[in-house]
mmCIF file of C-alpha atoms and ligand atoms in Angstrom:
data_model
loop_
_atom_site.group_PDB
_atom_site.id
_atom_site.type_symbol
_atom_site.label_atom_id
_atom_site.label_comp_id
_atom_site.label_asym_id
_atom_site.label_seq_id
_atom_site.Cartn_x
_atom_site.Cartn_y
_atom_site.Cartn_z
ATOM 1 C CA MET S 255 91.068 81.618 130.913
ATOM 2 C CA PRO S 256 89.338 80.675 127.631
ATOM 3 C CA LYS S 257 91.676 78.881 125.253
ATOM 4 C CA MET S 258 93.007 80.508 122.101
ATOM 5 C CA SER S 259 92.474 78.868 118.715
ATOM 6 C CA ARG S 260 95.145 76.546 117.358
ATOM 7 C CA ARG S 261 95.021 78.649 114.200
ATOM 8 C CA GLY S 262 95.877 81.801 116.146
ATOM 9 C CA GLU S 263 98.737 80.046 117.891
ATOM 10 C CA ALA S 264 100.035 78.720 114.556
ATOM 11 C CA MET S 265 100.053 82.163 112.881
ATOM 12 C CA PRO S 266 103.675 83.214 112.352
ATOM 13 C CA ALA S 267 104.751 86.602 113.713
ATOM 14 C CA SER S 268 105.716 88.905 110.844
ATOM 15 C CA PRO S 269 109.495 88.662 110.302
ATOM 16 C CA ILE S 270 109.295 92.212 109.032
ATOM 17 C CA ARG S 271 107.601 93.612 112.090
ATOM 18 C CA LYS S 272 108.500 91.283 114.955
ATOM 19 C CA LEU S 273 111.574 93.268 115.998
ATOM 20 C CA VAL S 274 109.657 96.569 116.086
ATOM 21 C CA PRO S 275 109.590 96.685 119.922
ATOM 22 C CA LEU S 276 113.415 96.467 119.956
ATOM 23 C CA ALA S 277 113.644 99.182 117.290
ATOM 24 C CA ASN S 278 111.276 101.384 119.304
ATOM 25 C CA ALA S 279 113.362 100.855 122.428
ATOM 26 C CA ALA S 280 116.516 101.825 120.487
ATOM 27 C CA LYS S 281 114.801 104.977 119.229
ATOM 28 C CA ALA S 282 113.643 105.785 122.771
ATOM 29 C CA ARG S 283 117.311 105.590 123.862
ATOM 30 C CA GLY S 284 118.051 108.232 121.235
ATOM 31 C CA THR S 285 119.634 105.862 118.672
ATOM 32 C CA LYS S 286 119.024 106.614 115.019
ATOM 33 C CA VAL S 287 117.536 103.457 113.423
ATOM 34 C CA TYR S 288 117.995 102.945 109.662
ATOM 35 C CA GLN S 289 114.931 100.954 108.643
ATOM 36 C CA LEU S 290 115.794 98.444 105.951
ATOM 37 C CA ASN S 291 113.278 95.932 107.253
ATOM 38 C CA ILE S 292 110.039 97.018 105.640
ATOM 39 C CA GLY S 293 108.882 97.660 102.055
ATOM 40 C CA GLN S 294 107.430 101.045 102.894
ATOM 41 C CA PRO S 295 108.585 103.344 100.077
ATOM 42 C CA ASP S 296 109.720 106.777 101.234
ATOM 43 C CA LEU S 297 109.035 108.432 97.860
ATOM 44 C CA PRO S 298 106.146 110.883 97.497
ATOM 45 C CA SER S 299 102.810 109.622 96.190
ATOM 46 C CA PRO S 300 101.748 111.106 92.818
ATOM 47 C CA GLN S 301 100.491 114.677 93.046
ATOM 48 C CA VAL S 302 97.333 113.768 91.086
ATOM 49 C CA GLY S 303 96.469 111.246 93.804
ATOM 50 C CA LEU S 304 97.140 113.714 96.630
ATOM 51 C CA ASP S 305 95.065 116.369 94.837
ATOM 52 C CA ALA S 306 92.175 113.942 94.399
ATOM 53 C CA LEU S 307 92.244 113.329 98.149
ATOM 54 C CA LYS S 308 92.264 117.061 98.954
ATOM 55 C CA ASN S 309 89.453 117.772 96.529
ATOM 56 C CA ILE S 310 87.037 115.106 97.722
ATOM 57 C CA ASP S 311 83.714 116.885 97.648
ATOM 58 C CA ARG S 312 81.036 114.578 99.001
ATOM 59 C CA THR S 313 78.398 114.946 101.640
ATOM 60 C CA THR S 314 78.340 111.238 102.511
ATOM 61 C CA LEU S 315 81.322 108.913 102.600
ATOM 62 C CA GLU S 316 79.340 105.860 101.623
ATOM 63 C CA TYR S 317 80.103 102.196 101.005
ATOM 64 C CA SER S 318 81.202 101.487 97.481
ATOM 65 C CA PRO S 319 80.173 98.381 95.519
ATOM 66 C CA SER S 320 81.791 95.258 96.984
ATOM 67 C CA GLU S 321 83.697 94.673 93.735
ATOM 68 C CA GLY S 322 84.975 98.267 93.702
ATOM 69 C CA ILE S 323 83.938 101.426 91.876
ATOM 70 C CA LEU S 324 83.355 100.781 88.155
ATOM 71 C CA SER S 325 85.359 103.802 86.965
ATOM 72 C CA LEU S 326 88.383 102.555 88.937
ATOM 73 C CA ARG S 327 88.045 99.053 87.508
ATOM 74 C CA GLU S 328 87.803 100.483 83.987
ATOM 75 C CA LYS S 329 90.879 102.606 84.560
ATOM 76 C CA LEU S 330 92.752 99.604 85.954
ATOM 77 C CA ALA S 331 91.823 97.608 82.843
ATOM 78 C CA GLU S 332 93.375 100.357 80.665
ATOM 79 C CA TYR S 333 96.449 100.318 82.893
ATOM 80 C CA TYR S 334 96.838 96.526 82.478
ATOM 81 C CA HIS S 335 96.531 96.895 78.689
ATOM 82 C CA ARG S 336 99.765 98.916 78.789
ATOM 83 C CA PHE S 337 101.426 95.701 80.008
ATOM 84 C CA LYS S 338 99.617 93.588 77.405
ATOM 85 C CA ILE S 339 97.417 92.055 80.093
ATOM 86 C CA ASN S 340 94.136 91.750 78.266
ATOM 87 C CA VAL S 341 91.468 91.968 80.918
ATOM 88 C CA ASP S 342 88.379 94.128 81.249
ATOM 89 C CA ALA S 343 86.641 95.761 84.196
ATOM 90 C CA ASN S 344 84.551 92.619 84.845
ATOM 91 C CA ASP S 345 87.711 90.610 85.449
ATOM 92 C CA ILE S 346 88.905 92.990 88.176
ATOM 93 C CA ILE S 347 87.731 92.982 91.780
ATOM 94 C CA VAL S 348 89.066 95.751 94.008
ATOM 95 C CA THR S 349 90.320 94.681 97.427
ATOM 96 C CA THR S 350 91.601 96.209 100.649
ATOM 97 C CA GLY S 351 95.231 96.017 99.576
ATOM 98 C CA GLY S 352 96.858 93.131 97.757
ATOM 99 C CA SER S 353 96.812 91.461 101.183
ATOM 100 C CA GLU S 354 93.058 90.944 101.104
ATOM 101 C CA ALA S 355 93.273 89.694 97.519
ATOM 102 C CA VAL S 356 95.694 86.949 98.635
ATOM 103 C CA LEU S 357 93.584 86.005 101.651
ATOM 104 C CA PHE S 358 90.284 85.892 99.747
ATOM 105 C CA ALA S 359 91.903 84.054 96.818
ATOM 106 C CA PHE S 360 93.035 81.332 99.232
ATOM 107 C CA MET S 361 89.608 81.273 100.929
ATOM 108 C CA ALA S 362 87.811 81.032 97.595
ATOM 109 C CA CYS S 363 90.084 78.436 95.951
ATOM 110 C CA LEU S 364 91.345 76.209 98.758
ATOM 111 C CA ASP S 365 89.704 73.870 101.214
ATOM 112 C CA PRO S 366 91.238 73.198 104.619
ATOM 113 C CA GLY S 367 94.148 70.824 104.088
ATOM 114 C CA ASP S 368 94.669 71.820 100.452
ATOM 115 C CA GLU S 369 98.211 72.619 99.418
ATOM 116 C CA ILE S 370 99.925 75.241 97.324
ATOM 117 C CA ILE S 371 103.508 75.059 96.211
ATOM 118 C CA VAL S 372 105.623 78.190 96.588
ATOM 119 C CA PRO S 373 109.313 78.768 95.829
ATOM 120 C CA GLU S 374 111.052 79.918 99.011
ATOM 121 C CA PRO S 375 112.216 82.292 100.355
ATOM 122 C CA ALA S 376 108.730 83.768 99.951
ATOM 123 C CA TYR S 377 106.783 86.794 101.110
ATOM 124 C CA ALA S 378 106.018 85.783 104.689
ATOM 125 C CA ASN S 379 102.367 86.782 104.724
ATOM 126 C CA TYR S 380 101.559 84.014 102.225
ATOM 127 C CA MET S 381 102.188 81.535 105.049
ATOM 128 C CA ALA S 382 100.033 83.613 107.402
ATOM 129 C CA PHE S 383 97.166 83.846 104.898
ATOM 130 C CA ALA S 384 97.388 80.133 104.124
ATOM 131 C CA ILE S 385 97.043 79.369 107.834
ATOM 132 C CA SER S 386 94.040 81.734 107.984
ATOM 133 C CA ALA S 387 92.445 79.721 105.171
ATOM 134 C CA GLY S 388 93.394 76.380 106.759
ATOM 135 C CA ALA S 389 95.556 75.620 103.726
ATOM 136 C CA LYS S 390 99.131 74.462 103.633
ATOM 137 C CA ILE S 391 102.094 76.106 101.925
ATOM 138 C CA VAL S 392 104.576 73.568 100.620
ATOM 139 C CA THR S 393 107.868 75.163 99.668
ATOM 140 C CA VAL S 394 110.428 74.445 96.973
ATOM 141 C CA PRO S 395 113.775 75.904 97.999
ATOM 142 C CA SER S 396 115.576 78.347 95.715
ATOM 143 C CA SER S 397 119.106 79.283 96.684
ATOM 144 C CA ILE S 398 121.219 82.394 96.990
ATOM 145 C CA GLU S 399 124.035 80.602 95.111
ATOM 146 C CA GLU S 400 121.736 80.310 92.059
ATOM 147 C CA GLY S 401 120.591 83.917 92.471
ATOM 148 C CA PHE S 402 117.167 82.561 93.562
ATOM 149 C CA ALA S 403 116.279 81.309 90.073
ATOM 150 C CA LEU S 404 113.232 79.053 89.705
ATOM 151 C CA PRO S 405 114.010 75.591 91.125
ATOM 152 C CA PRO S 406 113.938 72.778 88.530
ATOM 153 C CA VAL S 407 110.505 71.550 87.435
ATOM 154 C CA GLU S 408 111.153 68.078 88.884
ATOM 155 C CA LYS S 409 111.347 69.648 92.349
ATOM 156 C CA PHE S 410 107.813 70.992 91.909
ATOM 157 C CA GLU S 411 106.510 67.762 90.470
ATOM 158 C CA ALA S 412 107.961 65.765 93.356
ATOM 159 C CA LEU S 413 105.768 67.768 95.745
ATOM 160 C CA ILE S 414 102.480 67.385 93.915
ATOM 161 C CA THR S 415 99.904 65.324 95.825
ATOM 162 C CA ASP S 416 96.172 64.873 95.427
ATOM 163 C CA ARG S 417 95.768 67.877 97.772
ATOM 164 C CA THR S 418 97.815 70.242 95.578
ATOM 165 C CA ARG S 419 95.564 72.996 94.213
ATOM 166 C CA GLY S 420 97.977 75.619 92.999
ATOM 167 C CA ILE S 421 101.374 77.179 92.540
ATOM 168 C CA LEU S 422 102.102 80.634 93.885
ATOM 169 C CA ILE S 423 104.792 82.911 92.519
ATOM 170 C CA CYS S 424 105.748 86.488 93.202
ATOM 171 C CA ASN S 425 107.202 88.175 90.131
ATOM 172 C CA PRO S 426 109.308 90.323 90.439
ATOM 173 C CA ASN S 427 109.995 88.662 93.715
ATOM 174 C CA ASN S 428 109.758 89.863 97.253
ATOM 175 C CA PRO S 429 112.059 89.069 99.095
ATOM 176 C CA THR S 430 114.716 88.063 96.523
ATOM 177 C CA GLY S 431 114.319 90.622 93.719
ATOM 178 C CA TYR S 432 114.341 87.764 91.187
ATOM 179 C CA LEU S 433 112.474 88.213 87.878
ATOM 180 C CA TYR S 434 111.283 84.972 86.261
ATOM 181 C CA THR S 435 112.400 84.421 82.677
ATOM 182 C CA ARG S 436 110.116 83.490 79.787
ATOM 183 C CA LYS S 437 111.501 79.959 79.948
ATOM 184 C CA GLU S 438 110.788 79.656 83.666
ATOM 185 C CA MET S 439 107.279 81.071 83.248
ATOM 186 C CA ASN S 440 106.599 78.550 80.496
ATOM 187 C CA GLN S 441 107.784 75.772 82.782
ATOM 188 C CA ILE S 442 105.364 76.940 85.446
ATOM 189 C CA ARG S 443 102.586 77.117 82.864
ATOM 190 C CA ASP S 444 103.280 73.535 81.786
ATOM 191 C CA ILE S 445 102.991 72.176 85.335
ATOM 192 C CA VAL S 446 99.855 74.221 86.016
ATOM 193 C CA LYS S 447 98.315 72.869 82.838
ATOM 194 C CA LYS S 448 99.432 69.285 83.316
ATOM 195 C CA TYR S 449 98.069 68.991 86.867
ATOM 196 C CA ASP S 450 95.112 71.364 86.419
ATOM 197 C CA LEU S 451 96.212 73.806 89.126
ATOM 198 C CA PHE S 452 95.623 77.456 89.905
ATOM 199 C CA LEU S 453 98.505 79.821 89.246
ATOM 200 C CA PHE S 454 98.447 82.527 91.910
ATOM 201 C CA SER S 455 100.700 85.256 90.568
ATOM 202 C CA ASP S 456 101.559 88.222 92.752
ATOM 203 C CA GLU S 457 102.803 90.959 90.439
ATOM 204 C CA VAL S 458 102.628 94.020 92.663
ATOM 205 C CA TYR S 459 106.201 95.039 91.707
ATOM 206 C CA ARG S 460 105.771 94.900 87.906
ATOM 207 C CA GLU S 461 106.875 98.541 87.515
ATOM 208 C CA PHE S 462 110.249 97.742 89.007
ATOM 209 C CA CYS S 463 112.248 95.564 86.592
ATOM 210 C CA TYR S 464 115.792 96.809 86.167
ATOM 211 C CA THR S 465 117.800 94.635 83.831
ATOM 212 C CA GLY S 466 116.053 95.060 80.492
ATOM 213 C CA ALA S 467 114.784 91.465 80.774
ATOM 214 C CA PRO S 468 111.056 91.335 80.015
ATOM 215 C CA TYR S 469 108.390 91.160 82.693
ATOM 216 C CA ILE S 470 106.271 88.116 81.925
ATOM 217 C CA SER S 471 102.846 88.256 83.519
ATOM 218 C CA ALA S 472 100.955 85.047 84.266
ATOM 219 C CA PHE S 473 98.350 86.446 81.877
ATOM 220 C CA HIS S 474 100.930 86.349 79.066
ATOM 221 C CA LEU S 475 100.937 82.540 79.264
ATOM 222 C CA SER S 476 98.600 80.938 76.803
ATOM 223 C CA GLY S 477 96.339 78.007 77.565
ATOM 224 C CA ILE S 478 95.862 78.624 81.316
ATOM 225 C CA GLU S 479 93.807 81.859 81.254
ATOM 226 C CA ASN S 480 91.095 80.376 83.472
ATOM 227 C CA GLN S 481 93.620 79.133 86.016
ATOM 228 C CA VAL S 482 95.449 82.432 86.525
ATOM 229 C CA VAL S 483 94.712 84.383 89.705
ATOM 230 C CA LEU S 484 96.567 87.680 89.538
ATOM 231 C CA ILE S 485 97.248 89.670 92.704
ATOM 232 C CA ASP S 486 97.878 93.381 92.398
ATOM 233 C CA SER S 487 98.235 96.491 94.536
ATOM 234 C CA VAL S 488 98.826 100.216 94.127
ATOM 235 C CA SER S 489 100.813 100.303 97.403
ATOM 236 C CA LYS S 490 104.243 100.006 95.856
ATOM 237 C CA ARG S 491 103.997 101.568 92.411
ATOM 238 C CA TYR S 492 102.511 104.828 93.680
ATOM 239 C CA SER S 493 104.011 104.800 97.201
ATOM 240 C CA GLU S 494 100.449 104.517 98.477
ATOM 241 C CA CYS S 495 100.656 101.728 101.044
ATOM 242 C CA GLY S 496 98.286 103.566 103.357
ATOM 243 C CA ILE S 497 95.291 103.857 101.040
ATOM 244 C CA ARG S 498 94.819 100.050 101.119
ATOM 245 C CA ILE S 499 93.880 99.407 97.522
ATOM 246 C CA GLY S 500 94.667 96.194 95.695
ATOM 247 C CA ALA S 501 92.921 93.942 93.233
ATOM 248 C CA LEU S 502 92.315 90.375 92.233
ATOM 249 C CA ILE S 503 92.166 89.761 88.509
ATOM 250 C CA THR S 504 90.714 86.579 87.092
ATOM 251 C CA LYS S 505 88.865 85.378 84.028
ATOM 252 C CA ASN S 506 87.497 82.373 85.891
ATOM 253 C CA GLU S 507 83.749 82.941 86.405
ATOM 254 C CA ASP S 508 83.469 80.380 89.224
ATOM 255 C CA LEU S 509 86.289 82.035 91.097
ATOM 256 C CA LYS S 510 84.751 85.498 90.571
ATOM 257 C CA ARG S 511 81.472 84.235 92.030
ATOM 258 C CA ASN S 512 83.098 82.696 95.114
ATOM 259 C CA PHE S 513 85.564 85.525 95.624
ATOM 260 C CA MET S 514 82.699 88.040 95.496
ATOM 261 C CA LYS S 515 80.961 86.326 98.421
ATOM 262 C CA PHE S 516 83.938 87.148 100.628
ATOM 263 C CA CYS S 517 83.963 90.693 99.242
ATOM 264 C CA GLN S 518 80.268 91.106 99.947
ATOM 265 C CA ALA S 519 80.722 89.884 103.515
ATOM 266 C CA ARG S 520 83.281 92.621 104.137
ATOM 267 C CA LEU S 521 80.929 95.044 102.384
ATOM 268 C CA SER S 522 83.228 97.475 100.606
ATOM 269 C CA PRO S 523 86.838 98.268 99.792
ATOM 270 C CA PRO S 524 87.983 101.675 101.108
ATOM 271 C CA LEU S 525 86.125 104.494 99.353
ATOM 272 C CA LEU S 526 88.759 107.197 99.822
ATOM 273 C CA GLY S 527 91.533 104.869 98.752
ATOM 274 C CA GLN S 528 89.711 104.048 95.537
ATOM 275 C CA ILE S 529 89.330 107.739 94.691
ATOM 276 C CA VAL S 530 93.061 108.311 95.205
ATOM 277 C CA ALA S 531 94.042 105.131 93.334
ATOM 278 C CA GLU S 532 91.900 106.029 90.330
ATOM 279 C CA ALA S 533 93.483 109.470 90.051
ATOM 280 C CA SER S 534 96.970 108.026 90.561
ATOM 281 C CA ILE S 535 96.696 105.835 87.476
ATOM 282 C CA ASP S 536 97.163 109.134 85.586
ATOM 283 C CA ALA S 537 100.456 109.759 87.418
ATOM 284 C CA GLY S 538 102.208 109.962 84.065
ATOM 285 C CA ASP S 539 105.577 108.909 82.735
ATOM 286 C CA GLU S 540 107.524 111.603 84.520
ATOM 287 C CA TYR S 541 106.423 110.375 87.954
ATOM 288 C CA MET S 542 106.938 106.710 87.094
ATOM 289 C CA LEU S 543 110.381 107.415 85.653
ATOM 290 C CA MET S 544 111.445 109.467 88.671
ATOM 291 C CA THR S 545 110.462 106.577 90.958
ATOM 292 C CA TYR S 546 112.075 103.987 88.730
ATOM 293 C CA ASN S 547 115.366 105.889 88.372
ATOM 294 C CA GLU S 548 115.566 106.407 92.096
ATOM 295 C CA TYR S 549 115.306 102.652 92.748
ATOM 296 C CA VAL S 550 117.824 101.891 89.985
ATOM 297 C CA GLU S 551 120.388 104.130 91.676
ATOM 298 C CA ARG S 552 119.670 102.874 95.167
ATOM 299 C CA ARG S 553 119.895 99.287 94.028
ATOM 300 C CA LYS S 554 123.322 99.779 92.532
ATOM 301 C CA PHE S 555 124.526 101.768 95.506
ATOM 302 C CA LEU S 556 123.283 99.234 98.071
ATOM 303 C CA ILE S 557 124.369 96.059 96.283
ATOM 304 C CA ASP S 558 127.849 97.415 95.457
ATOM 305 C CA GLY S 559 128.220 98.560 99.060
ATOM 306 C CA LEU S 560 127.065 95.244 100.498
ATOM 307 C CA ASN S 561 129.366 93.195 98.312
ATOM 308 C CA ARG S 562 132.323 95.344 99.430
ATOM 309 C CA ILE S 563 131.745 94.477 103.113
ATOM 310 C CA PRO S 564 133.990 91.512 103.975
ATOM 311 C CA GLY S 565 131.893 88.363 104.386
ATOM 312 C CA CYS S 566 128.656 89.832 102.906
ATOM 313 C CA TYR S 567 127.121 88.553 99.712
ATOM 314 C CA SER S 568 124.095 89.806 97.790
ATOM 315 C CA PRO S 569 123.067 88.606 94.332
ATOM 316 C CA ILE S 570 122.051 91.462 92.023
ATOM 317 C CA PRO S 571 118.273 91.775 92.306
ATOM 318 C CA MET S 572 116.519 92.152 88.952
ATOM 319 C CA GLY S 573 113.332 93.735 90.226
ATOM 320 C CA ALA S 574 111.205 94.927 93.183
ATOM 321 C CA PHE S 575 113.142 96.827 95.863
ATOM 322 C CA TYR S 576 114.538 94.114 98.089
ATOM 323 C CA THR S 577 117.531 91.888 98.299
ATOM 324 C CA VAL S 578 118.381 88.825 100.357
ATOM 325 C CA VAL S 579 121.904 89.090 101.716
ATOM 326 C CA SER S 580 123.998 86.425 103.366
ATOM 327 C CA LEU S 581 126.108 87.594 106.273
ATOM 328 C CA PRO S 582 129.129 86.186 108.109
ATOM 329 C CA VAL S 583 127.095 85.496 111.251
ATOM 330 C CA ASP S 584 126.036 82.396 113.192
ATOM 331 C CA ASN S 585 122.372 83.336 113.230
ATOM 332 C CA ALA S 586 120.757 86.288 111.455
ATOM 333 C CA ASP S 587 117.822 86.430 113.888
ATOM 334 C CA LYS S 588 120.235 86.909 116.766
ATOM 335 C CA PHE S 589 122.356 89.346 114.780
ATOM 336 C CA CYS S 590 119.348 91.546 113.875
ATOM 337 C CA GLU S 591 118.229 91.572 117.521
ATOM 338 C CA TRP S 592 121.749 92.347 118.672
ATOM 339 C CA CYS S 593 122.014 95.288 116.235
ATOM 340 C CA LEU S 594 118.881 96.809 117.734
ATOM 341 C CA SER S 595 119.481 96.068 121.379
ATOM 342 C CA GLU S 596 123.236 96.016 121.968
ATOM 343 C CA PHE S 597 124.985 97.862 119.183
ATOM 344 C CA GLU S 598 125.301 101.348 117.839
ATOM 345 C CA TYR S 599 127.882 103.152 115.780
ATOM 346 C CA GLU S 600 128.106 106.939 116.014
ATOM 347 C CA GLY S 601 124.607 106.958 117.538
ATOM 348 C CA ALA S 602 122.982 104.796 114.855
ATOM 349 C CA THR S 603 122.008 101.219 114.125
ATOM 350 C CA VAL S 604 120.294 99.166 111.388
ATOM 351 C CA PHE S 605 116.975 97.364 111.360
ATOM 352 C CA MET S 606 116.912 94.377 108.954
ATOM 353 C CA ALA S 607 114.388 91.545 108.514
ATOM 354 C CA PRO S 608 115.889 88.133 109.388
ATOM 355 C CA ALA S 609 115.296 85.896 106.359
ATOM 356 C CA SER S 610 114.287 82.866 108.451
ATOM 357 C CA GLY S 611 110.715 84.155 108.402
ATOM 358 C CA PHE S 612 110.656 83.916 104.602
ATOM 359 C CA TYR S 613 111.443 80.195 104.686
ATOM 360 C CA THR S 614 109.364 77.342 106.069
ATOM 361 C CA SER S 615 112.340 74.983 106.350
ATOM 362 C CA SER S 616 113.910 75.794 109.711
ATOM 363 C CA ASP S 617 117.476 75.168 108.519
ATOM 364 C CA ARG S 618 117.352 77.574 105.571
ATOM 365 C CA GLY S 619 118.326 81.216 105.469
ATOM 366 C CA ARG S 620 119.875 81.106 108.933
ATOM 367 C CA ASN S 621 122.557 83.646 108.015
ATOM 368 C CA GLU S 622 120.446 85.703 105.595
ATOM 369 C CA VAL S 623 118.555 88.948 105.988
ATOM 370 C CA ARG S 624 116.203 90.798 103.698
ATOM 371 C CA MET S 625 116.871 94.476 103.066
ATOM 372 C CA ALA S 626 114.538 96.932 101.378
ATOM 373 C CA TYR S 627 116.139 99.857 99.564
ATOM 374 C CA VAL S 628 113.493 102.331 100.532
ATOM 375 C CA LEU S 629 115.885 104.890 102.041
ATOM 376 C CA ASN S 630 117.648 107.674 100.173
ATOM 377 C CA LYS S 631 121.236 107.075 99.107
ATOM 378 C CA GLU S 632 122.745 109.152 101.885
ATOM 379 C CA ASP S 633 120.941 107.103 104.532
ATOM 380 C CA LEU S 634 121.744 103.863 102.699
ATOM 381 C CA GLY S 635 125.418 104.854 102.812
ATOM 382 C CA LYS S 636 125.225 105.437 106.560
ATOM 383 C CA ALA S 637 123.328 102.168 107.067
ATOM 384 C CA LEU S 638 126.055 100.299 105.152
ATOM 385 C CA LYS S 639 128.736 101.836 107.354
ATOM 386 C CA VAL S 640 126.828 100.852 110.497
ATOM 387 C CA LEU S 641 126.379 97.307 109.167
ATOM 388 C CA ALA S 642 130.090 96.962 108.375
ATOM 389 C CA GLU S 643 130.996 98.088 111.899
ATOM 390 C CA ALA S 644 128.342 95.834 113.445
ATOM 391 C CA LEU S 645 129.777 92.825 111.634
ATOM 392 C CA LYS S 646 133.250 93.636 112.996
ATOM 393 C CA ALA S 647 131.934 93.852 116.549
ATOM 394 C CA TYR S 648 129.373 91.001 116.581
ATOM 395 C CA PRO S 649 130.504 88.175 118.882
ATOM 396 C CA GLY S 650 128.840 85.463 116.717
ATOM 397 C CA ARG S 651 130.780 86.255 113.518
ATOM 398 C CA THR S 652 131.602 83.241 111.311
ATOM 399 C CA GLU S 653 132.799 82.512 107.787
ATOM 400 C CA ASN S 654 130.200 82.927 105.041
ATOM 401 C CA SER S 655 130.057 79.953 102.693
ATOM 402 C CA ALA S 656 127.757 81.680 100.151
ATOM 403 C CA GLN S 657 130.511 84.025 98.989
HETATM 404 C C1 PLP I 160 104.733 90.571 97.339
HETATM 405 C C2 PLP I 160 103.695 91.350 98.051
HETATM 406 N N1 PLP I 160 102.408 91.062 97.839
HETATM 407 C C3 PLP I 160 101.432 91.726 98.450
HETATM 408 C C4 PLP I 160 101.723 92.734 99.347
HETATM 409 C C5 PLP I 160 100.582 93.396 100.019
HETATM 410 O O1 PLP I 160 100.549 94.751 99.838
HETATM 411 P P1 PLP I 160 99.290 95.637 100.155
HETATM 412 O O2 PLP I 160 98.381 94.876 101.047
HETATM 413 O O3 PLP I 160 99.823 96.876 100.775
HETATM 414 O O4 PLP I 160 98.663 95.907 98.826
HETATM 415 C C6 PLP I 160 103.049 93.080 99.617
HETATM 416 C C7 PLP I 160 103.405 94.105 100.594
HETATM 417 O O5 PLP I 160 104.518 94.266 100.997
HETATM 418 C C8 PLP I 160 104.056 92.364 98.935
HETATM 419 O O6 PLP I 160 105.350 92.646 99.121
#
């Protein structure tokens, strides 16, 4: 048998998707599975986007320019202006989801062996994309006890080597729901400036900030404009994960040039997705408010419910639609598997993402899970009940020190 690549072997399985076979088996047994594992919003996409899809009137579904359709990039620039992100269409390159923007950003900026520093827990696919690019993610731990605030600057500085090329943040954060403060963002800016690094800033959840605290984009930081690499996506804000449209935004001409070579090699971002995304930017305040209010309510409902379950603890997430919860269990990986394969309550069970996959340090997050509040309140209520019963029945129950 030909040998597989070391890179392929080193790729981590998605912590969000790796238990899918167990969930499918539970469903096949007739068990209702409440899916809290994946950030797939259940809310409808904007009508203007759906109409644009229905009304596509073309005789050829052709490639689009590798950097994306100009009218979409112009519309995106107007959209960013609403958030005081001063970029124009030439600074925006449309990608096949935010995922491709992350991958190509790593490919364009990092050589094999180069390092980027990321606060953990972190969105797991960053590790996967870094491995694809031959680069190394070096993590700075943030902790549930501190509500996942930015670790102190000295912790970052201690990790800087001559291979360090950048810092990566996700703001608001997946998986923790944390929203970085102005002070924290300035601290990041200072390190980026001092060591001449890239700042990769994934801001795909900017619409979802719940506490009244301001959303500070990496582009709001002065003095590092050429070092900022912004990652964006329409997947979450318009519930349009399936159209696969994201973007990379940069003012750095060298990066644009290199990034474009990867875009040209893959020819074109999805044509139909771009048409829908462009129309969806006109979704309007009513749609955005409906979505926002729904997540506000779900967040309160879920977090209150979780913190009422004996032994469970969740900080209050400030943004995005996730939370990392610590549970009174010996091992959250085992507990999540057990819920899917050995437990049900009144014909139902819960599917959560074990948090271990969001950490690189093997000893961290052992009793934590990530939950996405992408179910309606009624289903969230049922999922909470199932979780409470599961925790009573689980043979590996322990005390929870994070409480
Ligand atoms: C933080 C973050 N960045 C990027 C992505 C990629 O999204 P997409 O490829 O659908 O645009 C996701 C998806 O869950 C995400 O949570």
